[in-house]
CSV table of C-alpha atoms and ligand atoms in Angstrom, one decimal:
chain,number,residue,atom,x,y,z
A,1,MET,CA,23.2,24.4,17.1
A,2,GLY,CA,24.3,27.8,15.7
A,3,GLY,CA,27.7,27.9,17.5
A,4,MET,CA,28.9,31.4,18.2
A,5,THR,CA,26.4,33.1,16.0
A,6,ALA,CA,22.9,33.9,17.3
A,7,SER,CA,20.5,31.2,16.6
A,8,THR,CA,18.0,32.0,13.8
A,9,GLY,CA,15.6,29.4,15.1
A,10,ARG,CA,15.6,28.0,11.6
A,11,ARG,CA,15.3,24.2,11.6
A,12,VAL,CA,14.5,21.2,9.5
A,13,LEU,CA,12.2,18.4,10.5
A,14,LEU,CA,13.2,15.3,8.7
A,15,ALA,CA,10.5,12.6,8.5
A,16,ALA,CA,11.2,8.9,9.4
A,17,PRO,CA,10.3,6.7,7.7
A,18,ARG,CA,10.7,8.3,4.3
A,19,GLY,CA,12.0,7.1,0.9
A,20,TYR,CA,12.4,3.6,-0.3
A,21,CYS,CA,10.0,0.9,0.8
A,22,ALA,CA,10.7,-2.8,0.6
A,23,GLY,CA,8.9,-3.2,-2.7
A,24,VAL,CA,10.8,-0.4,-4.4
A,25,ASP,CA,14.1,-1.5,-3.1
A,26,ARG,CA,13.5,-5.0,-4.4
A,27,ALA,CA,12.3,-3.8,-7.8
A,28,VAL,CA,15.2,-1.4,-8.4
A,29,ILE,CA,17.8,-4.1,-7.3
A,30,ALA,CA,16.0,-6.6,-9.6
A,31,VAL,CA,16.7,-4.3,-12.7
A,32,GLU,CA,20.3,-3.9,-11.7
A,33,LYS,CA,20.7,-7.6,-11.1
A,34,ALA,CA,19.1,-8.5,-14.4
A,35,LEU,CA,21.5,-6.1,-16.2
A,36,GLU,CA,24.5,-7.7,-14.5
A,37,GLN,CA,23.3,-11.3,-15.0
A,38,TYR,CA,22.0,-11.1,-18.6
A,39,GLY,CA,23.5,-7.9,-19.9
A,40,ALA,CA,21.8,-5.0,-21.6
A,41,PRO,CA,19.3,-4.4,-22.8
A,42,ILE,CA,16.7,-5.4,-20.3
A,43,TYR,CA,13.2,-4.1,-21.2
A,44,VAL,CA,11.0,-2.9,-18.4
A,45,ARG,CA,7.3,-2.5,-19.0
A,46,HIS,CA,6.3,0.8,-17.4
A,47,GLU,CA,8.6,2.8,-15.2
A,48,ILE,CA,10.0,0.3,-12.7
A,49,VAL,CA,8.9,2.8,-10.0
A,50,HIS,CA,7.5,6.2,-10.5
A,51,ASN,CA,10.7,8.2,-10.0
A,52,LYS,CA,12.5,10.2,-12.7
A,53,TYR,CA,16.0,9.9,-11.2
A,54,VAL,CA,15.7,6.1,-10.8
A,55,VAL,CA,14.4,5.7,-14.4
A,56,GLN,CA,17.2,8.0,-15.8
A,57,THR,CA,19.9,6.1,-13.8
A,58,LEU,CA,18.7,2.7,-15.0
A,59,GLU,CA,18.4,3.9,-18.6
A,60,LYS,CA,22.1,4.8,-18.5
A,61,LYS,CA,22.9,1.3,-17.3
A,62,GLY,CA,21.0,-0.3,-20.2
A,63,ALA,CA,17.4,-0.6,-19.2
A,64,ILE,CA,14.8,0.3,-21.8
A,65,PHE,CA,11.4,1.4,-20.6
A,66,VAL,CA,8.3,0.8,-22.7
A,67,GLU,CA,4.6,1.3,-22.1
A,68,ARG,CA,3.3,-1.6,-24.1
A,69,THR,CA,4.4,-5.3,-24.2
A,70,ALA,CA,4.2,-5.1,-28.1
A,71,GLU,CA,7.2,-2.7,-28.1
A,72,VAL,CA,9.5,-5.4,-26.8
A,73,PRO,CA,11.4,-7.3,-29.5
A,74,GLU,CA,10.8,-11.1,-29.7
A,75,GLY,CA,13.2,-13.1,-27.6
A,76,SER,CA,14.0,-10.4,-25.2
A,77,ILE,CA,13.8,-10.2,-21.4
A,78,VAL,CA,11.1,-8.0,-20.1
A,79,MET,CA,10.5,-7.0,-16.5
A,80,PHE,CA,7.1,-5.9,-15.0
A,81,SER,CA,7.1,-2.9,-12.8
A,82,ALA,CA,6.5,-2.8,-9.0
A,83,HIS,CA,2.9,-1.6,-9.7
A,84,GLY,CA,1.9,-5.0,-11.1
A,85,VAL,CA,0.2,-6.1,-14.3
A,86,ALA,CA,-3.1,-7.6,-15.4
A,87,PRO,CA,-3.0,-11.3,-16.4
A,88,VAL,CA,-3.5,-10.3,-20.0
A,89,VAL,CA,0.0,-8.8,-19.9
A,90,HIS,CA,1.5,-12.1,-19.0
A,91,GLU,CA,-0.4,-13.6,-22.0
A,92,GLU,CA,1.0,-10.9,-24.3
A,93,ALA,CA,4.5,-11.6,-23.1
A,94,ALA,CA,4.1,-15.3,-23.7
A,95,ALA,CA,2.7,-14.6,-27.2
A,96,GLY,CA,5.6,-12.4,-28.0
A,97,ARG,CA,8.1,-15.0,-26.9
A,98,LEU,CA,9.5,-12.9,-24.1
A,99,ALA,CA,11.2,-14.1,-21.0
A,100,THR,CA,9.7,-12.3,-18.0
A,101,ILE,CA,10.8,-11.1,-14.6
A,102,ASP,CA,7.9,-10.0,-12.4
A,103,ALA,CA,9.0,-7.2,-10.0
A,104,THR,CA,5.4,-6.6,-8.8
A,105,CYS,CA,5.5,-5.8,-5.1
A,106,PRO,CA,4.3,-8.7,-3.1
A,107,LEU,CA,1.9,-6.4,-1.3
A,108,VAL,CA,0.3,-5.5,-4.7
A,109,THR,CA,0.2,-9.2,-5.5
A,110,LYS,CA,-1.7,-9.7,-2.2
A,111,VAL,CA,-4.4,-7.3,-3.4
A,112,HIS,CA,-4.6,-9.1,-6.8
A,113,LYS,CA,-5.2,-12.4,-4.9
A,114,GLU,CA,-7.9,-10.9,-2.8
A,115,ALA,CA,-9.6,-9.7,-6.0
A,116,VAL,CA,-9.4,-13.1,-7.6
A,117,ARG,CA,-10.8,-14.8,-4.5
A,118,PHE,CA,-13.8,-12.4,-4.1
A,119,ALA,CA,-14.5,-12.6,-7.8
A,120,ASN,CA,-14.5,-16.4,-7.6
A,121,ASP,CA,-17.1,-16.1,-4.8
A,122,ASP,CA,-19.0,-13.8,-7.1
A,123,PHE,CA,-18.8,-10.7,-5.0
A,124,ASP,CA,-19.0,-7.2,-6.5
A,125,ILE,CA,-15.6,-5.6,-5.8
A,126,LEU,CA,-15.4,-1.9,-5.2
A,127,LEU,CA,-11.8,-1.0,-5.9
A,128,ILE,CA,-10.9,2.4,-4.4
A,129,GLY,CA,-8.1,3.9,-6.4
A,130,HIS,CA,-7.1,6.6,-8.9
A,131,GLU,CA,-8.4,6.2,-12.4
A,132,GLY,CA,-5.7,5.4,-15.0
A,133,HIS,CA,-3.0,4.6,-12.4
A,134,GLU,CA,-0.9,1.6,-13.4
A,135,GLU,CA,-1.6,-0.4,-10.2
A,136,VAL,CA,-5.4,0.0,-10.6
A,137,ILE,CA,-5.2,-1.1,-14.2
A,138,GLY,CA,-3.4,-4.3,-13.1
A,139,THR,CA,-5.7,-5.1,-10.2
A,140,SER,CA,-8.8,-4.5,-12.2
A,141,GLY,CA,-7.5,-6.8,-14.9
A,142,GLU,CA,-7.7,-9.7,-12.5
A,143,ALA,CA,-11.5,-9.7,-12.6
A,144,PRO,CA,-12.8,-7.0,-14.9
A,145,ASP,CA,-16.4,-8.2,-14.7
A,146,HIS,CA,-16.5,-8.0,-11.0
A,147,ILE,CA,-14.5,-4.8,-10.3
A,148,THR,CA,-15.9,-1.3,-10.2
A,149,LEU,CA,-13.4,1.6,-9.7
A,150,VAL,CA,-14.3,4.1,-7.0
A,151,ASP,CA,-12.0,7.2,-7.4
A,152,GLY,CA,-12.7,9.0,-4.1
A,153,PRO,CA,-15.8,9.9,-2.1
A,154,GLY,CA,-17.2,11.8,-5.1
A,155,ASP,CA,-17.6,8.6,-7.0
A,156,VAL,CA,-19.8,6.8,-4.4
A,157,SER,CA,-23.2,8.2,-5.5
A,158,LYS,CA,-22.9,6.6,-9.0
A,159,VAL,CA,-21.7,3.2,-7.8
A,160,GLU,CA,-24.1,0.4,-8.5
A,161,VAL,CA,-23.9,-3.3,-7.5
A,162,ARG,CA,-25.8,-6.4,-8.4
A,163,ASP,CA,-26.5,-7.6,-4.9
A,164,PRO,CA,-25.9,-5.3,-1.9
A,165,SER,CA,-25.4,-8.2,0.4
A,166,LYS,CA,-22.3,-9.4,-1.6
A,167,VAL,CA,-20.0,-6.4,-1.8
A,168,VAL,CA,-16.4,-5.9,-0.7
A,169,TRP,CA,-14.1,-3.0,-1.0
A,170,LEU,CA,-10.4,-3.3,-1.9
A,171,SER,CA,-7.9,-0.5,-2.6
A,172,GLN,CA,-4.8,0.7,-4.3
A,173,THR,CA,-1.8,0.4,-2.0
A,174,THR,CA,-0.7,4.0,-2.2
A,175,LEU,CA,-3.8,6.1,-1.3
A,176,SER,CA,-4.4,8.6,1.4
A,177,VAL,CA,-5.5,6.7,4.5
A,178,ASP,CA,-7.9,9.4,5.6
A,179,GLU,CA,-9.5,10.0,2.3
A,180,THR,CA,-9.9,6.3,1.7
A,181,MET,CA,-11.7,6.0,5.1
A,182,GLU,CA,-14.0,8.8,3.9
A,183,THR,CA,-14.8,6.9,0.8
A,184,VAL,CA,-15.4,3.7,2.8
A,185,ASP,CA,-17.7,5.5,5.2
A,186,ALA,CA,-19.7,6.8,2.3
A,187,LEU,CA,-19.8,3.4,0.7
A,188,LYS,CA,-21.0,1.8,3.9
A,189,GLU,CA,-23.8,4.2,4.2
A,190,LYS,CA,-24.9,3.2,0.8
A,191,PHE,CA,-24.2,-0.5,1.2
A,192,PRO,CA,-24.4,-1.3,4.9
A,193,GLN,CA,-23.4,-4.9,4.3
A,194,LEU,CA,-20.1,-3.9,2.6
A,195,ILE,CA,-17.2,-6.2,3.6
A,196,SER,CA,-13.7,-4.8,4.3
A,197,PRO,CA,-10.6,-6.4,2.9
A,198,PRO,CA,-9.1,-9.2,5.1
A,199,SER,CA,-6.1,-7.1,5.8
A,200,ASP,CA,-5.0,-3.5,5.0
A,201,ASP,CA,-4.5,-2.9,1.3
A,202,ILE,CA,-2.9,0.5,1.8
A,203,CYS,CA,0.5,-0.8,2.6
A,204,TYR,CA,2.7,-0.3,5.7
A,205,ALA,CA,5.1,2.1,3.8
A,206,THR,CA,2.3,4.3,2.6
A,207,GLN,CA,0.7,4.4,6.1
A,208,ASN,CA,4.0,5.1,7.9
A,209,ARG,CA,5.1,7.9,5.5
A,210,GLN,CA,1.7,9.6,6.0
A,211,LEU,CA,1.9,9.3,9.8
A,212,ALA,CA,5.3,11.0,9.8
A,213,VAL,CA,4.4,13.8,7.5
A,214,LYS,CA,1.2,14.4,9.5
A,215,GLN,CA,3.3,14.9,12.7
A,216,MET,CA,5.7,17.2,10.7
A,217,GLY,CA,2.9,19.2,9.1
A,218,GLU,CA,1.6,20.2,12.5
A,219,GLN,CA,4.8,22.0,13.3
A,220,ALA,CA,6.2,23.0,9.9
A,221,ASP,CA,5.6,26.2,7.9
A,222,LEU,CA,6.7,24.6,4.8
A,223,VAL,CA,7.0,20.9,3.8
A,224,ILE,CA,9.1,19.8,0.9
A,225,VAL,CA,8.3,16.3,-0.4
A,226,VAL,CA,10.8,14.7,-2.7
A,227,GLY,CA,9.1,12.6,-5.4
A,228,SER,CA,7.8,12.6,-8.9
A,229,ARG,CA,4.5,13.9,-10.2
A,230,ASN,CA,3.3,10.5,-11.3
A,231,SER,CA,4.1,8.9,-7.9
A,232,SER,CA,0.7,8.5,-6.2
A,233,ASN,CA,2.2,7.9,-2.7
A,234,SER,CA,4.5,11.0,-3.0
A,235,VAL,CA,1.6,13.3,-4.2
A,236,ARG,CA,-0.4,12.0,-1.2
A,237,LEU,CA,2.3,13.2,1.2
A,238,VAL,CA,1.9,16.8,-0.1
A,239,GLU,CA,-1.8,16.6,0.5
A,240,VAL,CA,-1.5,15.1,3.9
A,241,ALA,CA,1.1,17.7,5.0
A,242,LYS,CA,-1.3,20.5,4.0
A,243,LEU,CA,-4.2,18.9,5.8
A,244,ALA,CA,-2.1,18.5,8.9
A,245,GLY,CA,-1.5,22.3,9.0
A,246,ALA,CA,1.6,23.1,6.9
A,247,ARG,CA,1.1,26.5,5.3
A,248,GLU,CA,2.7,25.2,2.1
A,249,ALA,CA,3.8,21.9,0.8
A,250,TYR,CA,5.6,21.3,-2.5
A,251,LEU,CA,6.7,18.2,-4.5
A,252,VAL,CA,10.1,18.3,-6.1
A,253,ASP,CA,12.1,15.8,-8.1
A,254,PHE,CA,15.4,17.5,-7.5
A,255,ALA,CA,16.8,20.1,-5.1
A,256,ASP,CA,17.3,22.6,-7.9
A,257,GLU,CA,13.5,22.9,-8.3
A,258,ILE,CA,13.2,24.6,-4.9
A,259,ASP,CA,12.3,28.2,-5.2
A,260,GLU,CA,14.1,30.6,-2.8
A,261,SER,CA,10.8,32.5,-2.3
A,262,TRP,CA,9.3,29.4,-0.6
A,263,LEU,CA,11.7,30.0,2.3
A,264,GLU,CA,10.6,33.6,3.0
A,265,GLY,CA,9.3,34.0,6.5
A,266,VAL,CA,9.8,30.3,7.1
A,267,THR,CA,11.3,29.0,10.4
A,268,THR,CA,10.5,25.3,10.2
A,269,VAL,CA,10.8,23.2,7.1
A,270,GLY,CA,9.7,19.7,7.0
A,271,VAL,CA,11.4,17.3,4.6
A,272,THR,CA,10.2,13.8,3.4
A,273,SER,CA,10.2,11.6,0.4
A,274,GLY,CA,8.0,9.1,-1.4
A,275,ALA,CA,8.4,5.4,-1.4
A,276,SER,CA,10.1,5.5,-4.8
A,277,VAL,CA,12.7,8.1,-3.9
A,278,PRO,CA,16.5,7.4,-3.4
A,279,GLU,CA,18.0,9.0,-0.3
A,280,ILE,CA,20.6,10.9,-2.3
A,281,LEU,CA,17.9,13.2,-3.6
A,282,VAL,CA,16.8,14.0,0.0
A,283,GLU,CA,20.5,14.6,0.9
A,284,GLN,CA,20.7,17.2,-1.8
A,285,VAL,CA,17.6,19.0,-0.5
A,286,LEU,CA,19.1,19.0,3.0
A,287,GLU,CA,22.4,20.5,1.6
A,288,TYR,CA,20.4,23.2,-0.2
A,289,LEU,CA,18.6,24.0,3.1
A,290,THR,CA,21.9,24.1,5.0
A,291,THR,CA,23.3,26.7,2.6
A,292,HIS,CA,20.1,28.7,3.1
A,293,GLY,CA,20.5,28.9,6.9
A,294,PHE,CA,18.6,25.7,7.9
A,295,GLU,CA,21.3,23.9,9.7
A,296,ASP,CA,19.6,22.1,12.6
A,297,VAL,CA,18.0,18.9,11.6
A,298,GLU,CA,15.6,17.0,13.9
A,299,LEU,CA,14.2,13.6,13.1
A,300,VAL,CA,10.4,13.2,13.4
A,301,LYS,CA,10.0,9.5,13.8
A,302,ALA,CA,6.6,7.9,13.4
A,303,ALA,CA,7.5,4.3,12.9
A,304,GLU,CA,10.2,1.7,12.7
A,305,GLU,CA,10.5,-0.4,9.5
A,306,SER,CA,12.3,-3.6,9.1
A,307,ILE,CA,10.4,-5.5,6.3
A,308,THR,CA,12.4,-6.7,3.3
A,309,PHE,CA,11.4,-8.9,0.3
A,310,SER,CA,13.4,-11.5,-1.5
A,311,LEU,CA,14.2,-10.9,-5.2
A,312,PRO,CA,11.9,-12.1,-8.0
A,313,LYS,CA,12.4,-15.8,-8.3
A,314,GLU,CA,13.1,-15.6,-12.1
A,315,LEU,CA,16.5,-14.0,-11.3
A,316,ARG,CA,17.6,-17.4,-10.2
A,317,ARG,CA,17.1,-18.9,-13.7
A,318,ASP,CA,18.9,-18.5,-17.0
A,319,LEU,CA,16.5,-16.2,-18.8
A,320,ARG,CA,18.7,-15.6,-21.9
A,321,ALA,CA,18.5,-19.3,-22.6
A,322,GLU,CA,14.8,-19.4,-22.0
A,323,ALA,CA,14.2,-16.5,-24.4
A,324,ALA,CA,16.4,-18.2,-27.0
A,325,ALA,CA,14.4,-21.4,-26.6
A,326,LEU,CA,11.1,-19.5,-26.9
A,327,VAL,CA,12.2,-18.0,-30.2
A,328,ALA,CA,13.6,-21.4,-31.4
A,329,GLY,CA,10.2,-22.9,-30.5
A,330,ARG,CA,8.5,-20.4,-32.7
A,331,THR,CA,10.9,-21.0,-35.6
A,332,ALA,CA,10.2,-24.7,-35.3
A,333,THR,CA,6.4,-24.3,-35.4
A,334,THR,CA,6.3,-21.5,-38.0
A,335,PRO,CA,9.1,-22.1,-40.5
A,336,SER,CA,7.8,-19.5,-42.9
A,337,GLY,CA,8.7,-16.9,-40.3
A,338,GLU,CA,5.4,-15.1,-40.6
B,1,0K2,O1,2.9,5.6,-5.5
B,1,0K2,P1,2.8,4.9,-6.8
B,1,0K2,O2,1.9,3.7,-6.8
B,1,0K2,O3,2.4,5.9,-7.9
B,1,0K2,O4,4.2,4.3,-7.2
B,1,0K2,P2,5.7,4.7,-6.9
B,1,0K2,O5,6.0,6.1,-6.7
B,1,0K2,O6,6.5,4.0,-8.0
B,1,0K2,O7,6.0,4.0,-5.5
B,1,0K2,C1,6.1,2.6,-5.4
B,1,0K2,C2,4.9,2.0,-5.2
B,1,0K2,C3,4.7,0.9,-6.2
B,1,0K2,C4,3.5,0.0,-5.9
B,1,0K2,O8,2.8,0.1,-4.9
B,2,SF4,FE1,5.0,-2.4,-2.1
B,2,SF4,FE2,3.9,-0.5,-0.6
B,2,SF4,FE3,6.2,-0.1,-1.7
B,2,SF4,FE4,4.0,-0.2,-3.2
B,2,SF4,S1,4.5,1.4,-1.7
B,2,SF4,S2,6.0,-1.1,-3.6
B,2,SF4,S3,2.8,-1.7,-2.1
B,2,SF4,S4,5.7,-1.7,-0.2
């Protein structure tokens, strides 16, 4: 409360849950553990999670981020990001004599397995997701001949299938729940026999963060979402906040990106963060708001989360020895060193 001074009525609504999900926590710890166990450098194919601060911090500790497997020197250790990879990437790594650590979120792996199973049953799979997003590239790679990408309701009219009685939809894990349901409704209208995934593909963390920001958006004049531009789940939080009624919603990587003008005429500010965002970045935003007269913080709690995942199994092996053996194997079979 404002103490002796008159209350300005200015307040912050802080979303719960927000920030790290179980898959991100696991992936970030996996990079740190790999650096401790095997020493730098550890190569990571694609940003381990889509967050600038996380990537910069891990780079300082000796992680090297690359976009293509071919950029990783032979005999190195490479980690795959939380978003998952297509099977062909595992093949590339084996061909390049790389020891691999797979930090794909188990909930992404679950969608990969669904794709494989429906493809084996010869279904046409309509994968709802954002074109070009790393996760969608990985999932599609499991069954490229069976999967058609559907990027929102606008894509439905052009979707074609071989047999409308054998169609299933699957999705990226980090989509807007409401927009996905719109897409599904449109698909069902076109293909009445469309089958739904055996369990939710949009993960618990994505759903819960959207629930919280929805509640917040109903009450807030302004919503600040901490997260990076390329983070699908973070960008969705901005959209959901606006649809829920927030006058404005902005995405920031860091507190210093907040423009003072955003606060003009604002009494209630909502704050949340994407699933790839460390809490320290949220704390910095709250500090900024405190110094601008927003001292009262109320929690808007939409769900309780307790799920955790164990670390990638490869971290229990000696990967430097494996990488050395892979290179030795190559030397033995191709003595000319071509
Ligand atoms: O939301 P995105 O899928 O773009 O990814 P991140 O911001 O890295 O969040 C973690 C989710 C990773 C996989 O689902
Ligand atoms: Fe896994 Fe969901 Fe987190 Fe993605 S957002 S890493 S699917 S828990």
